[in-house]
């Protein structure tokens, strides 16, 4: 009872708007979906049995798992050494590399998938090059097969693997490696006995994230794979478009959900029990992945500081011997990975400026013709405006709701906080297609299918999650004693918030808003299910055109979708940098 | 000790600050604070007089910060009540309690300049902008930071930040000043200098001050009265000299300075009064004289007890020299100020230790 009263006094109530939206768009529908899948109120497992009795669906299920496992393993094999080399690089190079990994993560997966069709297609980059060099006489069948799907999946998920790894490896005290070596461990022994075990949390979170994202893949297998490379998401989406009954769809969604939840609870939840974790103070016991992301953001935040005294150790204790050859091998490896990550996006951007009558790479001349045709075509400009309106609304809504929620959650009991945080992150933790089906049902409940308001709400549950992660990470670094100081000087709760807390966490809020905008502007899976036939957002219209391969204008669209987030990122960086600058040395001139 | 020295900064410059008394009286009535099953503060009762400088001293985890935070209103007592100037503040939120606080890490607002930091409490009390500037200027001058008003806190040294924090806590003329390990982050020299500064500010402003510290020297130097806490309880409350000279428990005797506890020693301890039950005899190392066995007895020899022992080792510490002397099966610590013409003993030397019988204390076990 007393605990309840105390809870009432805490500003936990601030989280209500965010949870209300989540409940209506995702929480209630997912329960409904479950009830539908078991044919409530009669309760039977007939839909699940039907699923497992059909050879085709079981085949797709196993194929989904198989493809996810393969993609995840490949990601780890490429991602771990990449992250290691990034962390071992000198500071300036390291910063650049992290940003280069970050950029593809921010840019539309749809566009990058499209880029692979351009690169791998029969008249694509590779075949053209090989034909030109007369190495082959007929185009190789590079596209529409399993390999192409893997290339696309790994390309899209690699940043999600590398970034948590980097953030964990950054946190490993380099002097530990030096200590191990001073105790006689050879570099390889120091690595395997000290560095690798300490980096395991990053491996775990990266692997988990990638695997769950893979389970929900929808666009990539459809655009790059053959008919036999479909995944469960494609099956669910196709059913939703054709079938009248929701029940088999619900069952399929829950089977996918079950796999994801099992993986998350096996590898995600037991993390808090490891001794390494319990050594940390209580208030830091947020879910592991969240912390990794938070630490990463913190790192990005600190990019603004040029030289930090405590980084010198990194230069002194390079984790592995710097023999010239290993250096070169490492550099080449990182270079290849960066090309793999960045080249497709670049291809689209460059190609969009080509002058010929068809899209070509490299372009024979430069022109803005595809942009002209983009802005001259009302159906494209309409889609653009719709996307922009939706994204701005989502950004505003989710930034307000998400910031309030992060603030409220930071002031509640640690256990409750961990739980609520997990709840609010579900939309970005679960396979996209499951969230999409739930949101579809939620919007049917509200009668908002095919409306902008509906799309905004559906995007908002995703965007809120990003805002909460980022703002919560900023709040975790915020010294609560500053608030106490303000209160001891007669500032009430509101004035403390406005005068002290908000100015200090502003970079986090701005970052959250940018992420929310990007999340909405690029979103295509959920949108494709909830837009009905009345609204075409930019990515949605582009998706249709990829499938039909008709309109070269999509290169311009893809380029816009790629460049906008990059511009945002630069804007964000400058804001952070400026705010750092302001704190660090605004009045340097006064001293001089 | 009631200090009513008028502060050099005129109080009634602005209607917003007019009603402030110089200092206030604080009372803890059976205050307990539970964190789950752990009592961070246990049944503490305490009265702080107006203008008094009180230090809370205790080992880590003894509940010092919690006691301060209870007073500041950042944590609510589980039981008991806190009175400020005779009125219960149970229902008064922290932002109406009118206290100046210096936090352990200073908690200077990193996004505001020194000047804006100092203005903050004035602004929150609704003081007019025009009046604020002059007051800030004078306060900056008082803490010798005239030229630092436009700097950001991160551009100040530790000692400068400390002074800004003190100035900010004092500027609004709140009757109570709370210091949480105010000098913890400073090096030794600076700490001594700032101790002087704090003492001067206390004398000048006359605020009721509660200071939390680990540092016994700081506590002894600054305070009118010291509270020693242990496991959430008050172990002893006394003026610095009385506390050091007449500790009531073994814990206080050991925590404050060094103590020779003569329990189960081979020699019989002679003293003026009978030893109460459940106590241990204690003598401070500096009360013991160390001389050669054959040295002539002093004139007041009748008042003294002497024993013969062997020097175990000698530790030289600047102005002091410390001997560990084995007497029978027990080892006594002796501390002696270094002086010219003194005889220095080596390990293995036979020595005679003597002390006044009146210097032996009994502390509760
Ligand atoms: N928020 C909290 N939740 C749970 N226990 C707490 C909390 N704050 C303090 N405690 C516990 O209460 C006891 C007293 O803590 P407090 O911080 O008051 O000690 P302290 O005397 O200030 O120690 P130090 O000298 O190390 O600062 C400790 O055992 C501590 O673990
Ligand atoms: Mg403390």
PDB file of N, CA, C and O in Angstrom, chain B residues 1-3 20 25 36 88 92 139 173 179 219 230 241 245 249 264 268-269 282 302 339 350 352 358 362:
ATOM      1  N   UNK B   1      26.385  28.036  21.231  1.00  0.00           N
ATOM      2  CA  UNK B   1      27.048  29.256  20.764  1.00  0.00           C
ATOM      3  C   UNK B   1      26.207  29.915  19.694  1.00  0.00           C
ATOM      4  O   UNK B   1      26.065  29.391  18.592  1.00  0.00           O
ATOM      5  N   UNK B   2      25.597  30.993  20.011  1.00  0.00           N
ATOM      6  CA  UNK B   2      24.761  31.667  19.033  1.00  0.00           C
ATOM      7  C   UNK B   2      25.520  32.799  18.380  1.00  0.00           C
ATOM      8  O   UNK B   2      25.949  33.745  19.019  1.00  0.00           O
ATOM      9  N   UNK B   3      25.689  32.675  17.083  1.00  0.00           N
ATOM     10  CA  UNK B   3      26.434  33.707  16.376  1.00  0.00           C
ATOM     11  C   UNK B   3      25.440  34.639  15.716  1.00  0.00           C
ATOM     12  O   UNK B   3      24.617  34.219  14.919  1.00  0.00           O
ATOM     13  N   UNK B  20      13.821  36.503   5.578  1.00  0.00           N
ATOM     14  CA  UNK B  20      14.745  35.476   6.051  1.00  0.00           C
ATOM     15  C   UNK B  20      15.390  35.813   7.381  1.00  0.00           C
ATOM     16  O   UNK B  20      16.013  36.857   7.525  1.00  0.00           O
ATOM     17  N   UNK B  25      16.853  26.997  13.806  1.00  0.00           N
ATOM     18  CA  UNK B  25      17.122  25.886  14.705  1.00  0.00           C
ATOM     19  C   UNK B  25      16.608  24.599  14.051  1.00  0.00           C
ATOM     20  O   UNK B  25      15.593  24.616  13.375  1.00  0.00           O
ATOM     21  N   UNK B  36      14.301  -0.606   2.378  1.00  0.00           N
ATOM     22  CA  UNK B  36      13.961  -2.015   2.468  1.00  0.00           C
ATOM     23  C   UNK B  36      14.071  -2.433   3.928  1.00  0.00           C
ATOM     24  O   UNK B  36      13.444  -1.823   4.798  1.00  0.00           O
ATOM     25  N   UNK B  88       7.321  21.423  12.055  1.00  0.00           N
ATOM     26  CA  UNK B  88       7.573  20.190  11.322  1.00  0.00           C
ATOM     27  C   UNK B  88       7.664  20.481   9.824  1.00  0.00           C
ATOM     28  O   UNK B  88       6.881  21.245   9.279  1.00  0.00           O
ATOM     29  N   UNK B  92       6.707  19.780   3.944  1.00  0.00           N
ATOM     30  CA  UNK B  92       7.311  20.851   3.139  1.00  0.00           C
ATOM     31  C   UNK B  92       8.233  20.230   2.097  1.00  0.00           C
ATOM     32  O   UNK B  92       9.183  19.540   2.445  1.00  0.00           O
ATOM     33  N   UNK B 139      29.040  38.787  -4.039  1.00  0.00           N
ATOM     34  CA  UNK B 139      29.315  37.417  -3.582  1.00  0.00           C
ATOM     35  C   UNK B 139      30.568  36.880  -4.273  1.00  0.00           C
ATOM     36  O   UNK B 139      31.410  36.227  -3.643  1.00  0.00           O
ATOM     37  N   UNK B 173      20.870  33.796   1.089  1.00  0.00           N
ATOM     38  CA  UNK B 173      20.707  34.081   2.500  1.00  0.00           C
ATOM     39  C   UNK B 173      19.763  33.123   3.202  1.00  0.00           C
ATOM     40  O   UNK B 173      19.030  33.505   4.106  1.00  0.00           O
ATOM     41  N   UNK B 179      26.462  21.079   4.063  1.00  0.00           N
ATOM     42  CA  UNK B 179      27.664  20.763   3.297  1.00  0.00           C
ATOM     43  C   UNK B 179      27.872  19.258   3.293  1.00  0.00           C
ATOM     44  O   UNK B 179      28.026  18.653   4.356  1.00  0.00           O
ATOM     45  N   UNK B 219      36.645  17.830  10.778  1.00  0.00           N
ATOM     46  CA  UNK B 219      35.582  17.925  11.775  1.00  0.00           C
ATOM     47  C   UNK B 219      36.084  18.647  13.026  1.00  0.00           C
ATOM     48  O   UNK B 219      35.433  19.547  13.546  1.00  0.00           O
ATOM     49  N   UNK B 230      27.309   5.801  13.619  1.00  0.00           N
ATOM     50  CA  UNK B 230      27.764   4.437  13.381  1.00  0.00           C
ATOM     51  C   UNK B 230      26.528   3.598  13.102  1.00  0.00           C
ATOM     52  O   UNK B 230      25.610   3.579  13.925  1.00  0.00           O
ATOM     53  N   UNK B 241      36.848  19.063  21.335  1.00  0.00           N
ATOM     54  CA  UNK B 241      37.868  18.716  22.322  1.00  0.00           C
ATOM     55  C   UNK B 241      37.374  17.649  23.286  1.00  0.00           C
ATOM     56  O   UNK B 241      38.083  16.689  23.595  1.00  0.00           O
ATOM     57  N   UNK B 245      38.930  14.045  23.768  1.00  0.00           N
ATOM     58  CA  UNK B 245      39.534  13.791  25.065  1.00  0.00           C
ATOM     59  C   UNK B 245      38.738  12.776  25.884  1.00  0.00           C
ATOM     60  O   UNK B 245      39.308  12.007  26.635  1.00  0.00           O
ATOM     61  N   UNK B 249      32.775   5.676  23.880  1.00  0.00           N
ATOM     62  CA  UNK B 249      32.779   4.269  23.455  1.00  0.00           C
ATOM     63  C   UNK B 249      34.095   3.933  22.776  1.00  0.00           C
ATOM     64  O   UNK B 249      34.805   4.802  22.279  1.00  0.00           O
ATOM     65  N   UNK B 264      43.253  -6.729  29.051  1.00  0.00           N
ATOM     66  CA  UNK B 264      44.000  -7.967  29.212  1.00  0.00           C
ATOM     67  C   UNK B 264      45.498  -7.763  29.184  1.00  0.00           C
ATOM     68  O   UNK B 264      46.252  -8.624  28.770  1.00  0.00           O
ATOM     69  N   UNK B 268      49.170  -4.027  35.758  1.00  0.00           N
ATOM     70  CA  UNK B 268      47.960  -3.522  36.398  1.00  0.00           C
ATOM     71  C   UNK B 268      47.851  -2.041  36.128  1.00  0.00           C
ATOM     72  O   UNK B 268      48.820  -1.300  36.225  1.00  0.00           O
ATOM     73  N   UNK B 269      46.705  -1.640  35.715  1.00  0.00           N
ATOM     74  CA  UNK B 269      46.523  -0.237  35.387  1.00  0.00           C
ATOM     75  C   UNK B 269      46.100   0.522  36.638  1.00  0.00           C
ATOM     76  O   UNK B 269      45.122   0.183  37.286  1.00  0.00           O
ATOM     77  N   UNK B 282      41.554   3.310  28.394  1.00  0.00           N
ATOM     78  CA  UNK B 282      42.095   3.824  27.138  1.00  0.00           C
ATOM     79  C   UNK B 282      43.033   4.983  27.436  1.00  0.00           C
ATOM     80  O   UNK B 282      42.773   5.777  28.356  1.00  0.00           O
ATOM     81  N   UNK B 302      54.396  10.840  41.670  1.00  0.00           N
ATOM     82  CA  UNK B 302      53.336  10.144  42.382  1.00  0.00           C
ATOM     83  C   UNK B 302      52.081   9.993  41.553  1.00  0.00           C
ATOM     84  O   UNK B 302      51.326   9.040  41.702  1.00  0.00           O
ATOM     85  N   UNK B 339      61.527  16.957  18.800  1.00  0.00           N
ATOM     86  CA  UNK B 339      62.120  18.164  19.379  1.00  0.00           C
ATOM     87  C   UNK B 339      63.635  17.981  19.439  1.00  0.00           C
ATOM     88  O   UNK B 339      64.122  16.849  19.439  1.00  0.00           O
ATOM     89  N   UNK B 350      65.449  -0.905  25.435  1.00  0.00           N
ATOM     90  CA  UNK B 350      64.582  -0.911  26.610  1.00  0.00           C
ATOM     91  C   UNK B 350      64.137   0.514  26.880  1.00  0.00           C
ATOM     92  O   UNK B 350      64.939   1.449  26.799  1.00  0.00           O
ATOM     93  N   UNK B 352      61.252   3.216  29.181  1.00  0.00           N
ATOM     94  CA  UNK B 352      60.261   3.322  30.251  1.00  0.00           C
ATOM     95  C   UNK B 352      59.140   4.228  29.733  1.00  0.00           C
ATOM     96  O   UNK B 352      59.383   5.289  29.163  1.00  0.00           O
ATOM     97  N   UNK B 358      45.571  10.513  35.607  1.00  0.00           N
ATOM     98  CA  UNK B 358      44.348  11.229  35.236  1.00  0.00           C
ATOM     99  C   UNK B 358      44.098  11.221  33.728  1.00  0.00           C
ATOM    100  O   UNK B 358      43.054  11.641  33.275  1.00  0.00           O
ATOM    101  N   UNK B 362      37.977   5.625  30.567  1.00  0.00           N
ATOM    102  CA  UNK B 362      37.247   4.371  30.404  1.00  0.00           C
ATOM    103  C   UNK B 362      36.212   4.532  29.308  1.00  0.00           C
ATOM    104  O   UNK B 362      35.426   5.484  29.326  1.00  0.00           O
TER     105      UNK B 362
END
